Short mmCIF file of C-alpha atoms and ligand atoms in Angstrom, two decimals:
data_model
loop_
_atom_site.label_atom_id
_atom_site.label_comp_id
_atom_site.label_asym_id
_atom_site.label_seq_id
_atom_site.Cartn_x
_atom_site.Cartn_y
_atom_site.Cartn_z
CA MET S 24 -15.69 60.09 -47.76
CA LYS S 25 -16.22 60.53 -51.50
CA PRO S 26 -14.65 57.78 -53.64
CA VAL S 27 -11.62 58.59 -55.76
CA LYS S 28 -12.61 58.02 -59.37
CA VAL S 29 -10.22 56.34 -61.78
CA GLY S 30 -10.18 56.27 -65.58
CA LEU S 31 -8.22 53.58 -67.38
CA LEU S 32 -6.45 54.13 -70.68
CA GLY S 33 -6.21 50.53 -71.91
CA LEU S 34 -7.83 47.35 -70.66
CA GLY S 35 -5.30 44.79 -71.92
CA THR S 36 -2.89 42.76 -69.78
CA VAL S 37 -2.09 45.61 -67.36
CA GLY S 38 -5.35 47.58 -67.48
CA GLY S 39 -7.41 44.37 -67.23
CA GLY S 40 -5.29 43.10 -64.34
CA THR S 41 -5.71 46.44 -62.56
CA LEU S 42 -9.50 46.26 -62.88
CA THR S 43 -9.51 42.68 -61.56
CA VAL S 44 -7.40 43.55 -58.51
CA LEU S 45 -9.34 46.75 -57.76
CA LYS S 46 -12.60 44.76 -57.81
CA ARG S 47 -11.40 41.67 -55.94
CA ASN S 48 -9.60 43.55 -53.16
CA ALA S 49 -11.93 46.56 -53.02
CA ALA S 50 -12.67 46.31 -49.30
CA GLU S 51 -9.03 45.84 -48.31
CA ILE S 52 -7.89 48.67 -50.61
CA THR S 53 -10.51 51.04 -49.16
CA ARG S 54 -9.35 50.22 -45.62
CA ARG S 55 -5.81 51.11 -46.64
CA ALA S 56 -6.50 54.20 -48.76
CA GLY S 57 -9.10 55.66 -46.41
CA ARG S 58 -11.66 55.91 -49.21
CA GLU S 59 -12.96 53.84 -52.07
CA ILE S 60 -10.91 53.77 -55.31
CA ARG S 61 -13.55 53.33 -57.97
CA PRO S 62 -12.82 52.66 -61.66
CA VAL S 63 -15.46 54.46 -63.73
CA MET S 64 -14.39 54.34 -67.37
CA ALA S 65 -11.90 52.64 -69.69
CA ALA S 66 -10.67 53.45 -73.20
CA VAL S 67 -9.84 50.67 -75.66
CA ARG S 68 -9.66 50.40 -79.44
CA ASP S 69 -11.89 47.36 -79.85
CA LEU S 70 -15.06 47.94 -77.79
CA GLU S 71 -16.58 44.55 -78.62
CA LYS S 72 -13.47 42.62 -77.48
CA ALA S 73 -13.33 44.50 -74.16
CA LYS S 74 -17.04 44.12 -73.24
CA ILE S 75 -16.79 41.03 -71.04
CA ARG S 76 -13.63 42.17 -69.29
CA ALA S 77 -15.15 45.62 -68.59
CA GLY S 78 -18.31 44.31 -66.88
CA SER S 79 -20.27 47.34 -65.65
CA LEU S 80 -17.42 49.77 -66.39
CA ALA S 81 -18.21 52.42 -69.05
CA LEU S 82 -16.21 51.85 -72.25
CA THR S 83 -15.09 54.30 -74.92
CA ASP S 84 -12.87 54.13 -77.95
CA ASP S 85 -11.90 57.78 -77.47
CA PRO S 86 -9.09 57.97 -74.89
CA PHE S 87 -9.59 61.74 -74.56
CA ALA S 88 -13.07 61.01 -73.20
CA VAL S 89 -11.32 59.47 -70.16
CA VAL S 90 -8.83 62.31 -69.79
CA ASN S 91 -11.55 64.96 -70.15
CA HIS S 92 -14.11 63.20 -67.93
CA PRO S 93 -15.00 65.81 -65.27
CA GLU S 94 -15.39 63.27 -62.47
CA ILE S 95 -12.17 61.34 -63.01
CA ASP S 96 -9.46 62.21 -60.44
CA ILE S 97 -6.70 59.78 -61.49
CA VAL S 98 -5.88 58.56 -64.99
CA VAL S 99 -4.18 55.15 -65.26
CA GLU S 100 -2.21 54.92 -68.51
CA ALA S 101 -1.89 51.23 -69.44
CA MET S 102 -2.02 51.65 -73.18
CA GLY S 103 1.62 51.75 -74.19
CA GLY S 104 3.23 53.61 -77.09
CA GLU S 105 4.81 57.01 -76.90
CA VAL S 106 3.14 59.67 -79.01
CA LEU S 107 -0.52 59.38 -78.02
CA ALA S 108 0.28 58.27 -74.46
CA ARG S 109 2.45 61.38 -73.97
CA GLU S 110 -0.28 63.63 -75.34
CA LEU S 111 -2.92 62.04 -73.11
CA ILE S 112 -0.78 62.21 -69.97
CA LEU S 113 0.11 65.87 -70.56
CA ALA S 114 -3.58 66.62 -71.20
CA ALA S 115 -4.58 64.88 -67.95
CA ILE S 116 -1.92 66.82 -66.01
CA ALA S 117 -3.05 70.09 -67.58
CA GLN S 118 -6.52 69.39 -66.19
CA GLY S 119 -5.12 68.83 -62.70
CA LYS S 120 -5.54 65.04 -62.76
CA HIS S 121 -3.01 62.70 -61.20
CA VAL S 122 -1.51 60.01 -63.40
CA VAL S 123 -0.39 56.44 -62.78
CA THR S 124 1.49 54.78 -65.63
CA ALA S 125 3.18 51.47 -66.47
CA ASN S 126 4.80 52.98 -69.55
CA LYS S 127 8.57 52.76 -69.06
CA ALA S 128 9.36 53.81 -72.64
CA LEU S 129 7.45 57.03 -72.09
CA ILE S 130 8.98 57.80 -68.69
CA ALA S 131 12.53 56.97 -69.83
CA LYS S 132 12.24 59.23 -72.87
CA HIS S 133 9.82 61.97 -71.80
CA GLY S 134 9.91 61.72 -68.00
CA THR S 135 11.73 65.04 -67.57
CA GLU S 136 9.04 66.92 -69.51
CA ILE S 137 6.16 65.04 -67.84
CA PHE S 138 7.47 65.55 -64.29
CA ALA S 139 8.06 69.26 -64.94
CA ALA S 140 4.47 69.62 -66.15
CA ALA S 141 3.18 67.68 -63.12
CA GLN S 142 5.27 69.77 -60.74
CA LYS S 143 3.86 72.97 -62.26
CA GLN S 144 0.28 71.71 -61.82
CA GLY S 145 0.91 70.27 -58.35
CA VAL S 146 -0.16 66.76 -59.41
CA MET S 147 1.53 63.38 -59.03
CA VAL S 148 2.77 61.04 -61.75
CA ALA S 149 3.39 57.60 -60.27
CA PHE S 150 5.26 54.90 -62.21
CA GLU S 151 6.02 51.93 -59.92
CA ALA S 152 4.68 49.50 -62.54
CA ALA S 153 7.17 50.77 -65.11
CA VAL S 154 10.09 48.88 -63.52
CA GLY S 155 10.22 45.31 -62.27
CA GLY S 156 6.50 44.45 -62.69
CA GLY S 157 5.21 43.68 -59.20
CA ILE S 158 8.46 44.46 -57.33
CA PRO S 159 8.19 47.75 -55.41
CA ILE S 160 11.65 48.81 -56.57
CA ILE S 161 10.86 52.46 -57.23
CA LYS S 162 9.59 52.86 -53.69
CA ALA S 163 12.60 50.99 -52.33
CA ILE S 164 15.15 53.17 -54.11
CA ARG S 165 13.27 56.45 -53.76
CA GLU S 166 12.16 56.06 -50.14
CA GLY S 167 13.49 52.95 -48.38
CA LEU S 168 17.13 53.60 -49.33
CA THR S 169 16.98 57.38 -49.11
CA ALA S 170 19.71 57.52 -46.43
CA ASN S 171 22.23 55.91 -48.76
CA ARG S 172 24.63 57.10 -51.37
CA ILE S 173 23.75 54.50 -53.96
CA GLU S 174 26.82 52.99 -55.62
CA TRP S 175 25.38 50.62 -58.18
CA ILE S 176 22.30 48.76 -59.36
CA ALA S 177 22.33 45.54 -61.35
CA GLY S 178 19.26 43.63 -62.32
CA ILE S 179 17.39 41.16 -64.42
CA ILE S 180 14.70 43.61 -65.44
CA ASN S 181 13.06 42.05 -68.47
CA GLY S 182 10.77 39.10 -67.80
CA THR S 183 10.43 38.06 -71.44
CA THR S 184 14.15 37.59 -72.10
CA ASN S 185 14.72 35.84 -68.79
CA PHE S 186 11.81 33.54 -69.62
CA ILE S 187 13.28 32.83 -73.09
CA LEU S 188 16.77 32.11 -71.71
CA THR S 189 15.29 29.79 -69.06
CA GLN S 190 13.16 27.89 -71.59
CA MET S 191 16.18 27.51 -73.90
CA ARG S 192 18.47 26.29 -71.12
CA ASP S 193 16.12 24.11 -69.07
CA HIS S 194 13.77 22.78 -71.74
CA GLY S 195 15.89 22.93 -74.90
CA MET S 196 13.23 25.14 -76.49
CA ASP S 197 14.35 27.21 -79.45
CA PHE S 198 14.34 30.99 -79.35
CA ALA S 199 11.27 31.57 -81.55
CA ASP S 200 9.06 29.09 -79.64
CA ALA S 201 10.11 30.51 -76.28
CA LEU S 202 9.32 34.06 -77.44
CA LYS S 203 5.90 32.93 -78.72
CA LEU S 204 5.12 31.39 -75.33
CA ALA S 205 6.20 34.60 -73.54
CA GLN S 206 3.84 36.56 -75.81
CA GLU S 207 0.96 34.17 -75.06
CA LYS S 208 1.56 34.66 -71.34
CA GLY S 209 1.28 38.48 -71.74
CA TYR S 210 4.92 39.19 -70.79
CA ALA S 211 6.17 40.66 -74.06
CA GLU S 212 5.87 44.21 -75.34
CA ALA S 213 3.52 44.93 -78.27
CA ASP S 214 6.72 44.89 -80.38
CA PRO S 215 8.81 42.08 -78.83
CA ALA S 216 11.97 43.52 -80.40
CA PHE S 217 11.87 45.92 -77.43
CA ASP S 218 12.36 42.90 -75.15
CA VAL S 219 14.87 40.79 -77.08
CA GLU S 220 17.00 43.74 -78.23
CA GLY S 221 17.38 44.99 -74.64
CA ILE S 222 15.48 48.26 -75.24
CA ASP S 223 12.79 47.60 -72.62
CA ALA S 224 15.46 46.79 -70.03
CA ALA S 225 17.28 50.01 -70.97
CA HIS S 226 14.09 52.02 -70.42
CA LYS S 227 13.78 50.53 -66.92
CA LEU S 228 17.47 50.97 -66.16
CA THR S 229 17.31 54.63 -67.24
CA ILE S 230 14.49 55.21 -64.75
CA MET S 231 16.31 53.46 -61.89
CA SER S 232 19.54 55.29 -62.66
CA ALA S 233 17.77 58.66 -62.55
CA ILE S 234 16.18 58.04 -59.16
CA ALA S 235 19.27 56.37 -57.71
CA PHE S 236 21.77 59.08 -58.65
CA GLY S 237 19.54 62.13 -59.01
CA ILE S 238 20.30 62.65 -62.70
CA PRO S 239 17.92 63.44 -65.57
CA MET S 240 16.58 60.55 -67.69
CA GLN S 241 19.25 59.82 -70.32
CA PHE S 242 17.97 56.85 -72.29
CA GLU S 243 19.71 58.16 -75.42
CA HIS S 244 23.11 57.56 -73.76
CA ALA S 245 22.39 53.97 -72.63
CA TYR S 246 24.51 51.19 -74.14
CA ILE S 247 22.12 48.46 -75.32
CA GLU S 248 22.77 44.90 -76.47
CA GLY S 249 20.05 42.21 -76.47
CA ILE S 250 20.04 38.41 -76.39
CA THR S 251 19.61 37.67 -80.09
CA GLN S 252 23.31 36.94 -80.69
CA LEU S 253 23.61 34.42 -77.81
CA THR S 254 24.28 30.84 -78.86
CA ARG S 255 23.65 27.57 -77.07
CA ASP S 256 27.42 26.89 -77.21
CA ASP S 257 28.18 30.01 -75.18
CA VAL S 258 25.47 29.19 -72.64
CA ARG S 259 26.94 25.69 -72.32
CA TYR S 260 30.58 26.81 -72.10
CA ALA S 261 29.65 29.43 -69.49
CA GLU S 262 27.95 26.74 -67.40
CA GLN S 263 30.97 24.47 -67.64
CA LEU S 264 33.00 27.33 -66.13
CA GLY S 265 30.48 27.87 -63.30
CA TYR S 266 28.55 30.83 -64.72
CA ARG S 267 25.01 31.58 -65.95
CA ILE S 268 24.27 34.04 -68.74
CA LYS S 269 21.57 36.63 -67.98
CA LEU S 270 20.47 39.85 -69.64
CA LEU S 271 21.57 42.44 -67.09
CA GLY S 272 20.93 46.13 -66.69
CA ILE S 273 23.78 47.80 -64.81
CA THR S 274 24.16 51.37 -63.64
CA ARG S 275 27.13 52.34 -61.52
CA ARG S 276 28.58 55.55 -60.18
CA THR S 277 32.30 55.87 -60.99
CA PRO S 278 34.63 58.86 -60.51
CA ALA S 279 34.58 59.43 -64.30
CA GLY S 280 30.81 59.22 -64.77
CA ILE S 281 27.80 56.93 -64.57
CA GLU S 282 27.67 53.56 -66.29
CA LEU S 283 24.33 52.87 -67.99
CA ARG S 284 24.38 49.60 -69.87
CA VAL S 285 22.22 46.61 -70.81
CA HIS S 286 23.79 43.46 -72.22
CA PRO S 287 24.04 39.72 -71.61
CA ALA S 288 26.53 38.91 -68.87
CA LEU S 289 28.09 35.88 -67.21
CA ILE S 290 27.29 35.79 -63.48
CA PRO S 291 28.86 33.28 -61.04
CA GLU S 292 26.24 30.57 -60.58
CA ARG S 293 26.54 30.77 -56.78
CA ARG S 294 24.99 34.25 -56.78
CA LEU S 295 21.27 34.27 -55.95
CA ILE S 296 20.58 36.45 -58.97
CA ALA S 297 22.11 33.86 -61.30
CA ASN S 298 19.30 31.51 -60.24
CA VAL S 299 16.42 33.85 -61.01
CA ASP S 300 14.48 32.05 -63.73
CA GLY S 301 11.41 32.38 -65.93
CA ALA S 302 9.64 35.75 -66.00
CA MET S 303 10.93 36.59 -62.54
CA ASN S 304 13.02 39.73 -62.08
CA ALA S 305 15.65 40.50 -59.45
CA ILE S 306 17.43 43.75 -58.75
CA LEU S 307 20.53 44.25 -56.61
CA VAL S 308 21.04 47.72 -55.16
CA LYS S 309 24.29 48.62 -53.39
CA GLY S 310 24.03 51.50 -50.93
CA ASP S 311 26.98 52.77 -48.92
CA ALA S 312 25.17 52.34 -45.59
CA VAL S 313 23.03 49.26 -46.15
CA GLY S 314 25.37 47.25 -48.40
CA VAL S 315 23.83 45.07 -51.11
CA THR S 316 20.06 44.53 -51.01
CA MET S 317 18.11 42.32 -53.40
CA TYR S 318 14.53 42.68 -54.63
CA TYR S 319 12.89 39.69 -56.29
CA GLY S 320 9.48 38.99 -57.78
CA ALA S 321 7.33 38.65 -60.86
CA GLY S 322 8.65 41.08 -63.46
CA ALA S 323 5.72 40.98 -65.87
CA GLY S 324 2.14 39.79 -66.27
CA ALA S 325 -1.34 41.04 -65.44
CA GLU S 326 -1.74 40.87 -61.67
CA PRO S 327 1.89 41.42 -60.62
CA THR S 328 1.91 44.65 -62.64
CA ALA S 329 -1.55 45.53 -61.31
CA SER S 330 -0.13 45.14 -57.81
CA SER S 331 2.21 48.07 -58.54
CA ILE S 332 -0.47 50.16 -60.27
CA VAL S 333 -2.89 49.75 -57.37
CA ALA S 334 -0.14 50.57 -54.84
CA ASP S 335 0.41 53.83 -56.74
CA LEU S 336 -3.34 54.50 -56.74
CA VAL S 337 -3.41 54.10 -52.97
CA ASP S 338 -0.35 56.37 -52.57
CA VAL S 339 -1.90 59.06 -54.74
CA THR S 340 -5.22 58.77 -52.86
CA ARG S 341 -3.44 59.16 -49.52
CA MET S 342 -1.22 62.03 -50.67
CA HIS S 343 -3.34 64.10 -53.01
CA THR S 344 -4.44 66.57 -50.36
CA ALA S 345 -0.86 67.03 -49.09
CA ASP S 346 1.08 70.17 -49.94
CA PRO S 347 2.84 69.31 -53.26
CA HIS S 348 6.15 70.55 -51.78
CA ASN S 349 5.94 67.91 -49.07
CA ARG S 350 5.45 64.97 -51.42
CA VAL S 351 8.23 62.57 -52.42
CA PRO S 352 9.90 64.16 -55.49
CA HIS S 353 9.27 62.26 -58.74
CA LEU S 354 12.99 61.56 -59.22
CA ALA S 355 13.72 61.12 -55.49
CA PHE S 356 15.88 64.28 -55.43
CA GLN S 357 14.46 67.80 -55.42
CA PRO S 358 14.21 68.92 -59.09
CA GLU S 359 16.56 71.88 -58.53
CA ASN S 360 19.17 69.51 -57.08
CA LEU S 361 19.61 67.12 -60.00
CA SER S 362 23.23 66.45 -60.88
CA ALA S 363 24.92 66.76 -64.28
CA GLU S 364 27.22 63.74 -63.87
CA PRO S 365 27.92 62.42 -67.39
CA ILE S 366 27.09 58.93 -68.65
CA LEU S 367 30.32 57.01 -69.24
CA PRO S 368 30.98 55.89 -72.85
CA MET S 369 31.06 52.08 -73.09
CA GLY S 370 34.77 52.07 -74.04
CA GLU S 371 35.58 53.53 -70.61
CA VAL S 372 33.64 50.84 -68.70
CA ARG S 373 35.77 48.40 -66.73
CA THR S 374 34.56 44.80 -66.37
CA GLY S 375 35.57 41.19 -67.01
CA TYR S 376 35.08 39.32 -70.30
CA TYR S 377 34.30 35.88 -71.69
CA LEU S 378 35.99 35.52 -75.06
CA ARG S 379 35.42 32.63 -77.45
CA LEU S 380 37.47 32.19 -80.55
CA ARG S 381 37.59 29.53 -83.22
CA ALA S 382 41.20 28.78 -84.09
CA ARG S 383 43.18 26.33 -86.23
CA ASP S 384 44.65 23.61 -84.07
CA GLU S 385 48.30 24.59 -84.59
CA THR S 386 51.27 25.27 -82.36
CA GLY S 387 51.80 28.93 -81.57
CA VAL S 388 48.14 29.97 -81.82
CA LEU S 389 47.67 30.39 -78.09
CA ALA S 390 50.97 32.23 -77.79
CA ASP S 391 49.87 34.72 -80.50
CA VAL S 392 46.51 35.32 -78.88
CA THR S 393 47.85 35.75 -75.36
CA ARG S 394 50.56 38.13 -76.61
CA ILE S 395 47.96 40.35 -78.28
CA LEU S 396 45.85 40.39 -75.12
CA ALA S 397 48.86 41.18 -72.91
CA ASP S 398 50.01 43.98 -75.28
CA SER S 399 46.50 45.49 -75.05
CA GLY S 400 46.52 45.42 -71.24
CA VAL S 401 44.10 42.50 -70.91
CA SER S 402 45.09 39.75 -68.47
CA ILE S 403 43.67 36.26 -68.67
CA GLU S 404 42.11 34.66 -65.62
CA ALA S 405 41.20 31.26 -67.11
CA MET S 406 41.49 29.56 -70.46
CA VAL S 407 39.86 26.35 -71.71
CA GLN S 408 40.40 24.60 -75.00
CA GLN S 409 37.14 22.86 -75.87
CA GLU S 410 37.05 19.26 -77.07
CA GLN S 411 37.19 18.86 -80.83
CA GLN S 412 35.03 16.65 -83.00
CA ALA S 413 37.06 13.88 -84.69
CA GLY S 414 38.64 15.19 -87.90
CA ASP S 415 37.91 18.84 -87.00
CA LYS S 416 40.95 21.01 -87.68
CA MET S 417 39.46 23.93 -85.76
CA MET S 418 39.05 24.28 -82.02
CA ASP S 419 37.03 26.55 -79.73
CA ILE S 420 39.13 28.43 -77.17
CA VAL S 421 37.29 30.06 -74.30
CA MET S 422 38.96 32.64 -72.06
CA LEU S 423 37.89 34.64 -69.04
CA THR S 424 39.69 37.89 -68.43
CA HIS S 425 40.32 39.96 -65.34
CA GLN S 426 38.65 43.36 -65.23
CA CYS S 427 39.91 45.76 -67.87
CA LEU S 428 38.71 48.68 -69.96
CA GLU S 429 36.28 47.74 -72.73
CA LYS S 430 38.24 49.78 -75.29
CA HIS S 431 41.34 47.66 -74.58
CA VAL S 432 39.42 44.41 -75.13
CA ASN S 433 37.97 45.81 -78.35
CA THR S 434 41.46 46.67 -79.64
CA ALA S 435 42.69 43.17 -78.81
CA ILE S 436 39.69 41.52 -80.50
CA ILE S 437 40.34 43.39 -83.76
CA LYS S 438 43.97 42.18 -83.77
CA ILE S 439 43.03 38.59 -82.88
CA GLU S 440 40.48 38.47 -85.69
CA GLU S 441 43.22 39.54 -88.13
CA LEU S 442 45.33 36.44 -87.30
CA PRO S 443 45.21 33.98 -90.25
CA VAL S 444 44.66 31.06 -87.86
CA ILE S 445 41.41 32.56 -86.47
CA ALA S 446 38.07 31.83 -88.16
CA GLY S 447 35.15 34.24 -87.91
CA ASN S 448 34.54 36.77 -85.18
CA VAL S 449 35.61 36.57 -81.56
CA VAL S 450 32.55 36.24 -79.31
CA ARG S 451 32.69 38.69 -76.40
CA ILE S 452 30.31 38.51 -73.43
CA ARG S 453 30.87 40.65 -70.36
CA LEU S 454 31.41 39.01 -66.98
CA GLU S 455 30.02 40.56 -63.79
CA ARG S 456 30.97 39.17 -60.38
CA LEU S 457 28.35 41.26 -58.53
CA ALA S 458 30.18 40.88 -55.24
CA GLY S 459 29.18 43.22 -52.41
P1 NAP E 522 -1.86 45.31 -74.09
O1 NAP E 522 -2.24 44.03 -73.46
O2 NAP E 522 -1.58 45.33 -75.56
O3 NAP E 522 -3.02 46.37 -73.77
C1 NAP E 522 -3.06 47.65 -74.36
C2 NAP E 522 -4.46 48.22 -74.12
O4 NAP E 522 -4.46 49.57 -74.58
C3 NAP E 522 -5.57 47.48 -74.88
O5 NAP E 522 -6.73 47.47 -74.13
C4 NAP E 522 -5.74 48.37 -76.13
O6 NAP E 522 -7.03 48.25 -76.67
C5 NAP E 522 -5.54 49.74 -75.51
N1 NAP E 522 -5.13 50.73 -76.50
C6 NAP E 522 -3.98 50.74 -77.22
N2 NAP E 522 -3.96 51.81 -78.05
C7 NAP E 522 -5.12 52.47 -77.84
C8 NAP E 522 -5.71 53.64 -78.39
N3 NAP E 522 -5.09 54.35 -79.35
N4 NAP E 522 -6.92 54.02 -77.96
C9 NAP E 522 -7.57 53.32 -76.99
N5 NAP E 522 -7.06 52.20 -76.42
C10 NAP E 522 -5.86 51.78 -76.85
O7 NAP E 522 -0.57 45.95 -73.43
P2 NAP E 522 -0.06 45.69 -71.92
O8 NAP E 522 0.82 44.49 -71.91
O9 NAP E 522 -1.17 45.78 -70.97
O10 NAP E 522 0.95 46.93 -71.75
C11 NAP E 522 0.46 48.22 -71.51
C12 NAP E 522 1.58 49.10 -70.98
O11 NAP E 522 2.09 48.55 -69.78
C13 NAP E 522 2.80 49.22 -71.91
O12 NAP E 522 3.35 50.51 -71.74
C14 NAP E 522 3.75 48.19 -71.35
O13 NAP E 522 5.11 48.49 -71.62
C15 NAP E 522 3.48 48.32 -69.87
N6 NAP E 522 3.79 47.14 -69.03
C16 NAP E 522 3.39 45.91 -69.41
C17 NAP E 522 3.62 44.84 -68.57
C18 NAP E 522 3.19 43.44 -68.91
O14 NAP E 522 3.56 42.51 -68.19
N7 NAP E 522 2.44 43.24 -69.98
C19 NAP E 522 4.27 45.05 -67.34
C20 NAP E 522 4.68 46.34 -66.98
C21 NAP E 522 4.42 47.38 -67.84
P3 NAP E 522 -7.38 47.10 -77.75
O15 NAP E 522 -7.11 45.79 -77.05
O16 NAP E 522 -8.79 47.32 -78.05
O17 NAP E 522 -6.44 47.31 -78.90
N1 HSE E 523 7.82 43.19 -71.58
C1 HSE E 523 8.17 43.48 -70.23
C2 HSE E 523 9.01 42.35 -69.68
C3 HSE E 523 6.93 43.65 -69.41
O1 HSE E 523 9.02 41.27 -70.29
O2 HSE E 523 9.68 42.52 -68.66
C4 HSE E 523 7.20 44.09 -67.98
O3 HSE E 523 7.73 45.38 -67.94
#
């Protein structure tokens, strides 16, 4: 049978890894796909730099030369960015080519438009590599769990931030050095602010939420908070209370709407997910029939991501002659059956909280604080007064709350910060028990 010919847009961490895996496992991949999957051309910006990596592969610095190549059947977009990548993908689709992409930013923001164009042309757009690196989470949610009404998903879905938090906690490394190391290892985005500000995780969460609940991509409604405000003190206090702090992406179906939020969270240290370290990712999915399932693996890096890209290439190769109406829908649900459930504003989200306040060591302080919390409908589960340095007139008070509405905690925090005995801002980190 004729080989399927592949053009690569980008030959960096992901594109280079894909080429390596396609070459190394060529025989095995052909046995699985039923025909050879042959890379024929790659587009890069710096031709000289890419020469050695490309080997015998044709190179171009014009990405449209790949998209317009008459022999190329599948375009792999591993370039990143939004504007040009969108243009190239839409051009490839318009020419009847299938697309495989690792670009979560693009799918989270322009997925609806791209899938509609693909549907019209009867081609596939596969994006397993966009979420969870090498973990086949898209396939799991879209196909493996298809019998379930999915209730919630919670995951560590950014390798860079998990790597930074692990280096800071286990090796005492400071934030900037840990980020530099993550960049050297090829985990970080071209602009690492996407990682540390939680944006990359929100892109991935948006995609998972869409395929789990059958809703359109709604990145613009995601609540996003990164790890840049976390302090060593909070990590230490959380550990003393039996919790780990992780950057979590959470999407949950509630009667009032769908939660879509990325932020640091305390997780009980006995949970498996609390012990996921380095650039590893882990995603919990709760389905009504199956219960909680967990997916774990390398969340970033060349070959783990290539593993997902090549799996998509094999899927597309196997399916491209099938009637487009009989293929798995891009968003798991038939396009005409997407739901309009709203995304819940963050104030309406119900969860637990870690609160840290710096207060003057005086009688009555605790009574004032607990009264404000009680009046706002926030009940305290645990409270610890941290040890003071000799001569220090201020003390750190750490509290854990029961579940309550975020807007109620916010109201209480404003009032607590107005107390004359309180110094600075109250630190608020959400607390997720992640019980089945
Ligand atoms: P990368 O290492 O920076 O590679 C980007 C590649 O695209 C390079 O070969 C670059 O060429 C080429 N490129 C960029 N702009 C181009 C243009 N205008 N014309 C032609 N070539 C161009 O990036 P990466 O880490 O592989 O990430 C690529 C995509 O995969 C991103 O969407 C990222 O979010 C996603 N992703 C990354 C990972 C990961 O672990 N790194 C995992 C999952 C998904 P030059 O080198 O010549 O500039
Ligand atoms: N920058 C991303 C991460 C790459 O660190 O998770 C994988 O999507």
